[in-house]
Amino acid sequence: MDERPGRDGNLKELPSAYERWRSSTLGRITDEIEGKLILDLTGDVAGRTILDVGCGDGAFAVESWKRGAKVVNGVDASPQMIEAAHARARTHGADITFDVGTAQALPFPDNTFDRVVAVTVLCFVDDAAQALREMARVLRPGGRLVVGELGKWSTWAAERRLRGWLGNRVWRRARFRTAHELQHLAKGAGLAVGSPRGAIYYPPCGLAARLLGPVDSRLSRWTTVGAAFVALAATKPPR
Ligand SMILES: C[S@@+](CC[C@H](N)C(=O)[O-])C[C@H]1O[C@@H](n2cnc3c(N)ncnc32)[C@H](O)[C@@H]1O
């Protein structure tokens, strides 16, 4: 999260900002913890159809493909990120379809996917309620949506708000939410919402991540208070 999406908000630099983030100590530890939580909430993907909304450079999509997903699609508003996602898929020999598109108008028919995942995307979407309705629309009845976002009251969100006030174009327009607000959005889209989970209880600093990262999953079982990352799963009611 530290370097993404672009230190000064330059969208063309998004993929390289991601590379820098993942090669930093903070980025490596944080991505691993967030990724585990998202995979845990997503459940077994083997044989399932998966959509990653705001897929970025395709890390989750490729991981789903490696875990045996039958069909994997990724959508992102940034052509540069979709290019990077294609490159990642090629490197892994993964058969994934990536498209440029927005969360508010997903280019798929109703009832298509078993799992829809959107990680740190809603904060950038102008009409989050519409995005949730779209994700619910493309989910199959009984299918599961997994949403993960930067927690509104975390030190991480505070740092990004500050960057926005100092002129970063991407963070200036970001809107962070509480777990309760995420639940409300998912309910509004007609989904049955599970309990929220938290992760990343340390401040955005590599040393803190190294010291506190190993106990993060224990805190995750207790509370979302103080979590920089909040996530939940929500199910589309069967017909
Ligand atoms: C912080 S990144 C997260 C990427 C990926 N989900 C991950 O966790 O690594 C946010 C991504 O959302 C994309 N994005 C922003 N607004 C979007 C929208 N309205 N529809 C789809 N993607 C969007 C950006 O281009 C960027 O790749």
Short mmCIF file of C-alpha atoms and ligand atoms in Angstrom, two decimals:
data_model
loop_
_atom_site.label_atom_id
_atom_site.label_comp_id
_atom_site.label_asym_id
_atom_site.label_seq_id
_atom_site.Cartn_x
_atom_site.Cartn_y
_atom_site.Cartn_z
CA MET A 1 0.00 0.00 0.00
CA ASP A 2 2.86 2.39 0.67
CA GLU A 3 3.90 3.16 -2.87
CA ARG A 4 0.66 2.29 -4.59
CA PRO A 5 -0.75 3.89 -6.57
CA GLY A 6 2.14 6.17 -7.47
CA ARG A 7 4.03 8.46 -5.14
CA ASP A 8 2.87 11.63 -6.95
CA GLY A 9 -0.32 10.20 -8.41
CA ASN A 10 1.11 9.70 -11.91
CA LEU A 11 -1.07 6.91 -13.27
CA LYS A 12 1.43 5.95 -15.97
CA GLU A 13 3.89 5.05 -13.21
CA LEU A 14 1.44 2.72 -11.46
CA PRO A 15 3.04 -0.59 -12.49
CA SER A 16 6.56 0.51 -11.53
CA ALA A 17 5.23 1.89 -8.21
CA TYR A 18 3.84 -1.60 -7.56
CA GLU A 19 7.17 -3.22 -8.33
CA ARG A 20 8.92 -0.87 -5.88
CA TRP A 21 6.27 -1.55 -3.25
CA ARG A 22 6.55 -5.32 -3.54
CA SER A 23 10.32 -5.26 -3.35
CA SER A 24 10.30 -3.20 -0.10
CA THR A 25 10.25 -4.94 3.31
CA LEU A 26 6.99 -3.20 4.22
CA GLY A 27 5.38 -4.11 0.91
CA ARG A 28 6.44 -7.76 0.95
CA ILE A 29 5.22 -8.42 4.51
CA THR A 30 2.01 -6.38 4.11
CA ASP A 31 1.05 -7.89 0.75
CA GLU A 32 1.58 -11.39 2.13
CA ILE A 33 -0.67 -10.75 5.17
CA GLU A 34 -3.41 -9.06 3.11
CA GLY A 35 -3.19 -11.75 0.44
CA LYS A 36 -3.63 -14.54 3.02
CA LEU A 37 -6.73 -12.85 4.46
CA ILE A 38 -8.27 -12.36 1.00
CA LEU A 39 -7.55 -15.97 0.03
CA ASP A 40 -9.00 -17.15 3.34
CA LEU A 41 -12.24 -15.20 2.74
CA THR A 42 -12.38 -16.31 -0.91
CA GLY A 43 -12.14 -20.00 0.04
CA ASP A 44 -11.30 -22.80 -2.34
CA VAL A 45 -11.11 -21.47 -5.90
CA ALA A 46 -10.34 -24.78 -7.64
CA GLY A 47 -12.75 -25.36 -10.53
CA ARG A 48 -14.46 -22.00 -9.95
CA THR A 49 -14.97 -18.90 -12.10
CA ILE A 50 -13.23 -15.84 -10.64
CA LEU A 51 -13.37 -12.11 -11.37
CA ASP A 52 -10.80 -9.72 -9.91
CA VAL A 53 -12.19 -6.16 -10.10
CA GLY A 54 -9.50 -3.45 -10.08
CA CYS A 55 -7.04 -6.28 -10.60
CA GLY A 56 -3.97 -4.03 -10.76
CA ASP A 57 -0.99 -5.97 -12.05
CA GLY A 58 -2.86 -9.27 -11.74
CA ALA A 59 -1.28 -10.75 -8.60
CA PHE A 60 -4.54 -12.18 -7.17
CA ALA A 61 -5.73 -13.34 -10.60
CA VAL A 62 -2.51 -15.27 -11.21
CA GLU A 63 -2.64 -16.75 -7.69
CA SER A 64 -6.23 -17.93 -8.33
CA TRP A 65 -5.16 -19.51 -11.61
CA LYS A 66 -2.26 -21.29 -9.82
CA ARG A 67 -4.78 -22.62 -7.27
CA GLY A 68 -6.82 -24.26 -10.00
CA ALA A 69 -9.55 -21.74 -10.83
CA LYS A 70 -11.39 -22.82 -13.99
CA VAL A 71 -11.83 -19.35 -15.49
CA VAL A 72 -10.11 -16.18 -14.30
CA ASN A 73 -10.94 -12.66 -15.47
CA GLY A 74 -9.43 -9.37 -14.37
CA VAL A 75 -10.72 -5.85 -15.00
CA ASP A 76 -8.94 -2.59 -14.26
CA ALA A 77 -9.57 1.03 -15.23
CA SER A 78 -5.87 1.57 -15.99
CA PRO A 79 -4.55 0.33 -19.36
CA GLN A 80 -1.03 0.40 -17.87
CA MET A 81 -2.06 -1.96 -15.08
CA ILE A 82 -3.79 -4.28 -17.54
CA GLU A 83 -0.58 -4.34 -19.60
CA ALA A 84 1.37 -5.25 -16.44
CA ALA A 85 -1.23 -7.93 -15.59
CA HIS A 86 -0.82 -9.45 -19.06
CA ALA A 87 2.95 -9.50 -18.57
CA ARG A 88 2.58 -11.23 -15.18
CA ALA A 89 0.22 -13.83 -16.65
CA ARG A 90 2.65 -14.49 -19.54
CA THR A 91 5.53 -14.96 -17.08
CA HIS A 92 3.51 -17.63 -15.22
CA GLY A 93 2.03 -19.17 -18.37
CA ALA A 94 -1.41 -18.38 -16.91
CA ASP A 95 -4.52 -18.43 -19.07
CA ILE A 96 -6.30 -15.30 -17.79
CA THR A 97 -8.42 -12.73 -19.62
CA PHE A 98 -7.69 -9.14 -18.61
CA ASP A 99 -9.77 -6.21 -19.83
CA VAL A 100 -9.74 -2.47 -19.35
CA GLY A 101 -13.04 -1.56 -17.71
CA THR A 102 -14.57 0.02 -14.65
CA ALA A 103 -16.12 -1.47 -11.56
CA GLN A 104 -19.23 0.65 -12.16
CA ALA A 105 -19.96 -0.99 -15.56
CA LEU A 106 -18.54 -4.52 -15.58
CA PRO A 107 -18.38 -5.97 -19.10
CA PHE A 108 -19.96 -9.34 -18.17
CA PRO A 109 -23.44 -10.88 -18.27
CA ASP A 110 -25.50 -11.40 -15.10
CA ASN A 111 -24.76 -14.47 -12.92
CA THR A 112 -21.33 -15.28 -14.41
CA PHE A 113 -18.85 -15.73 -11.54
CA ASP A 114 -18.54 -17.94 -8.45
CA ARG A 115 -16.25 -15.42 -6.79
CA VAL A 116 -15.78 -11.67 -7.30
CA VAL A 117 -12.89 -10.01 -5.49
CA ALA A 118 -12.12 -6.28 -5.19
CA VAL A 119 -9.09 -5.27 -3.13
CA THR A 120 -8.29 -1.60 -2.39
CA VAL A 121 -10.39 -0.45 -5.33
CA LEU A 122 -13.63 0.94 -3.90
CA CYS A 123 -11.78 3.86 -2.29
CA PHE A 124 -11.05 5.15 -5.82
CA VAL A 125 -14.51 4.57 -7.28
CA ASP A 126 -16.80 7.62 -7.55
CA ASP A 127 -20.02 5.63 -7.16
CA ALA A 128 -19.19 2.73 -4.84
CA ALA A 129 -22.86 1.71 -4.44
CA GLN A 130 -23.13 1.27 -8.22
CA ALA A 131 -19.86 -0.75 -8.24
CA LEU A 132 -21.28 -3.05 -5.53
CA ARG A 133 -24.50 -3.51 -7.52
CA GLU A 134 -22.43 -4.45 -10.57
CA MET A 135 -20.35 -6.97 -8.62
CA ALA A 136 -23.55 -8.48 -7.18
CA ARG A 137 -25.10 -8.62 -10.67
CA VAL A 138 -22.24 -10.63 -12.21
CA LEU A 139 -22.09 -13.04 -9.23
CA ARG A 140 -23.92 -16.34 -9.58
CA PRO A 141 -26.65 -16.99 -6.98
CA GLY A 142 -24.82 -18.53 -4.04
CA GLY A 143 -21.57 -16.89 -5.23
CA ARG A 144 -19.32 -14.88 -2.96
CA LEU A 145 -18.02 -11.32 -3.09
CA VAL A 146 -14.80 -10.48 -1.20
CA VAL A 147 -13.97 -6.83 -0.60
CA GLY A 148 -10.84 -5.49 1.08
CA GLU A 149 -10.14 -1.81 1.76
CA LEU A 150 -7.83 0.47 3.69
CA GLY A 151 -9.49 1.08 7.10
CA LYS A 152 -10.82 4.63 7.46
CA TRP A 153 -9.34 5.38 10.90
CA SER A 154 -5.95 3.71 10.41
CA THR A 155 -2.59 5.49 10.45
CA TRP A 156 -2.16 4.25 6.86
CA ALA A 157 -5.30 6.07 5.69
CA ALA A 158 -4.23 9.18 7.64
CA GLU A 159 -0.88 9.16 5.87
CA ARG A 160 -2.59 8.90 2.46
CA ARG A 161 -5.05 11.68 3.31
CA LEU A 162 -2.05 13.85 4.15
CA ARG A 163 -0.43 12.97 0.81
CA GLY A 164 -3.68 13.96 -0.92
CA TRP A 165 -3.75 17.30 0.87
CA LEU A 166 -0.12 17.81 -0.21
CA GLY A 167 -1.09 17.35 -3.87
CA ASN A 168 -1.04 13.63 -4.69
CA ARG A 169 -3.84 13.40 -7.28
CA VAL A 170 -4.74 9.77 -6.63
CA TRP A 171 -4.99 10.00 -2.84
CA ARG A 172 -6.76 13.39 -3.02
CA ARG A 173 -9.83 11.69 -4.49
CA ALA A 174 -9.66 8.49 -2.40
CA ARG A 175 -12.47 7.81 0.11
CA PHE A 176 -11.69 5.41 2.93
CA ARG A 177 -14.38 3.40 4.70
CA THR A 178 -14.97 1.60 7.97
CA ALA A 179 -15.86 -2.09 8.07
CA HIS A 180 -19.40 -1.01 8.96
CA GLU A 181 -19.63 1.18 5.84
CA LEU A 182 -18.40 -1.71 3.68
CA GLN A 183 -21.06 -3.97 5.21
CA HIS A 184 -23.72 -1.34 4.52
CA LEU A 185 -22.64 -1.08 0.85
CA ALA A 186 -22.74 -4.86 0.37
CA LYS A 187 -26.16 -5.13 2.07
CA GLY A 188 -27.43 -2.34 -0.19
CA ALA A 189 -26.47 -4.48 -3.18
CA GLY A 190 -28.69 -7.30 -1.88
CA LEU A 191 -25.90 -9.49 -0.48
CA ALA A 192 -25.84 -11.44 2.79
CA VAL A 193 -22.85 -10.03 4.63
CA GLY A 194 -20.47 -11.88 6.92
CA SER A 195 -18.45 -10.48 9.84
CA PRO A 196 -15.65 -8.16 8.83
CA ARG A 197 -12.01 -9.15 9.40
CA GLY A 198 -9.03 -6.91 9.99
CA ALA A 199 -5.31 -7.10 9.21
CA ILE A 200 -2.21 -4.91 9.34
CA TYR A 201 -2.19 -3.61 12.91
CA TYR A 202 1.22 -1.96 12.56
CA PRO A 203 2.02 1.54 11.26
CA PRO A 204 3.40 1.93 7.71
CA CYS A 205 7.04 1.27 8.55
CA GLY A 206 9.25 -1.65 7.52
CA LEU A 207 10.69 -2.23 11.02
CA ALA A 208 7.20 -2.29 12.59
CA ALA A 209 6.07 -4.75 9.90
CA ARG A 210 9.03 -7.03 10.64
CA LEU A 211 8.41 -6.94 14.41
CA LEU A 212 4.61 -7.09 14.46
CA GLY A 213 3.82 -8.90 11.19
CA PRO A 214 4.20 -12.36 12.82
CA VAL A 215 1.41 -11.63 15.38
CA ASP A 216 -0.92 -9.91 12.93
CA SER A 217 -3.07 -12.95 12.21
CA ARG A 218 -3.75 -13.43 15.96
CA LEU A 219 -5.12 -9.87 16.25
CA SER A 220 -7.15 -10.46 13.10
CA ARG A 221 -9.24 -13.06 14.92
CA TRP A 222 -10.25 -10.57 17.65
CA THR A 223 -11.02 -7.15 16.20
CA THR A 224 -11.00 -4.78 13.25
CA VAL A 225 -10.19 -1.83 15.56
CA GLY A 226 -6.81 -0.41 14.58
CA ALA A 227 -6.63 -2.52 11.42
CA ALA A 228 -5.23 -0.74 8.37
CA PHE A 229 -6.91 -3.31 6.15
CA VAL A 230 -10.53 -4.38 6.56
CA ALA A 231 -12.14 -7.11 4.51
CA LEU A 232 -15.41 -9.02 4.34
CA ALA A 233 -17.15 -11.73 2.39
CA ALA A 234 -20.77 -11.41 1.23
CA THR A 235 -22.96 -13.98 -0.47
CA LYS A 236 -25.54 -13.56 -3.23
CA PRO A 237 -28.71 -15.26 -2.03
CA PRO A 238 -29.59 -18.42 -3.96
CA ARG A 239 -32.58 -17.97 -6.30
C1 LIG B 1 -4.48 0.11 -4.97
S1 LIG B 1 -4.71 -0.68 -6.53
C2 LIG B 1 -5.16 -2.36 -6.10
C3 LIG B 1 -4.84 -3.36 -7.16
C4 LIG B 1 -5.10 -4.82 -6.77
N1 LIG B 1 -6.49 -5.03 -6.46
C5 LIG B 1 -4.22 -5.22 -5.62
O1 LIG B 1 -4.72 -5.38 -4.49
O2 LIG B 1 -3.00 -5.39 -5.81
C6 LIG B 1 -6.18 0.00 -7.12
C7 LIG B 1 -6.49 -0.42 -8.55
O3 LIG B 1 -7.84 -0.03 -8.83
C8 LIG B 1 -7.88 0.43 -10.16
N2 LIG B 1 -9.08 1.26 -10.27
C9 LIG B 1 -9.28 2.52 -9.80
N3 LIG B 1 -10.52 2.93 -10.07
C10 LIG B 1 -11.15 1.90 -10.72
C11 LIG B 1 -12.46 1.70 -11.25
N4 LIG B 1 -13.37 2.65 -11.16
N5 LIG B 1 -12.75 0.52 -11.84
C12 LIG B 1 -11.81 -0.45 -11.93
N6 LIG B 1 -10.54 -0.32 -11.46
C13 LIG B 1 -10.22 0.85 -10.86
C14 LIG B 1 -6.56 1.17 -10.34
O4 LIG B 1 -6.22 1.33 -11.69
C15 LIG B 1 -5.61 0.24 -9.59
O5 LIG B 1 -5.04 -0.74 -10.41
#
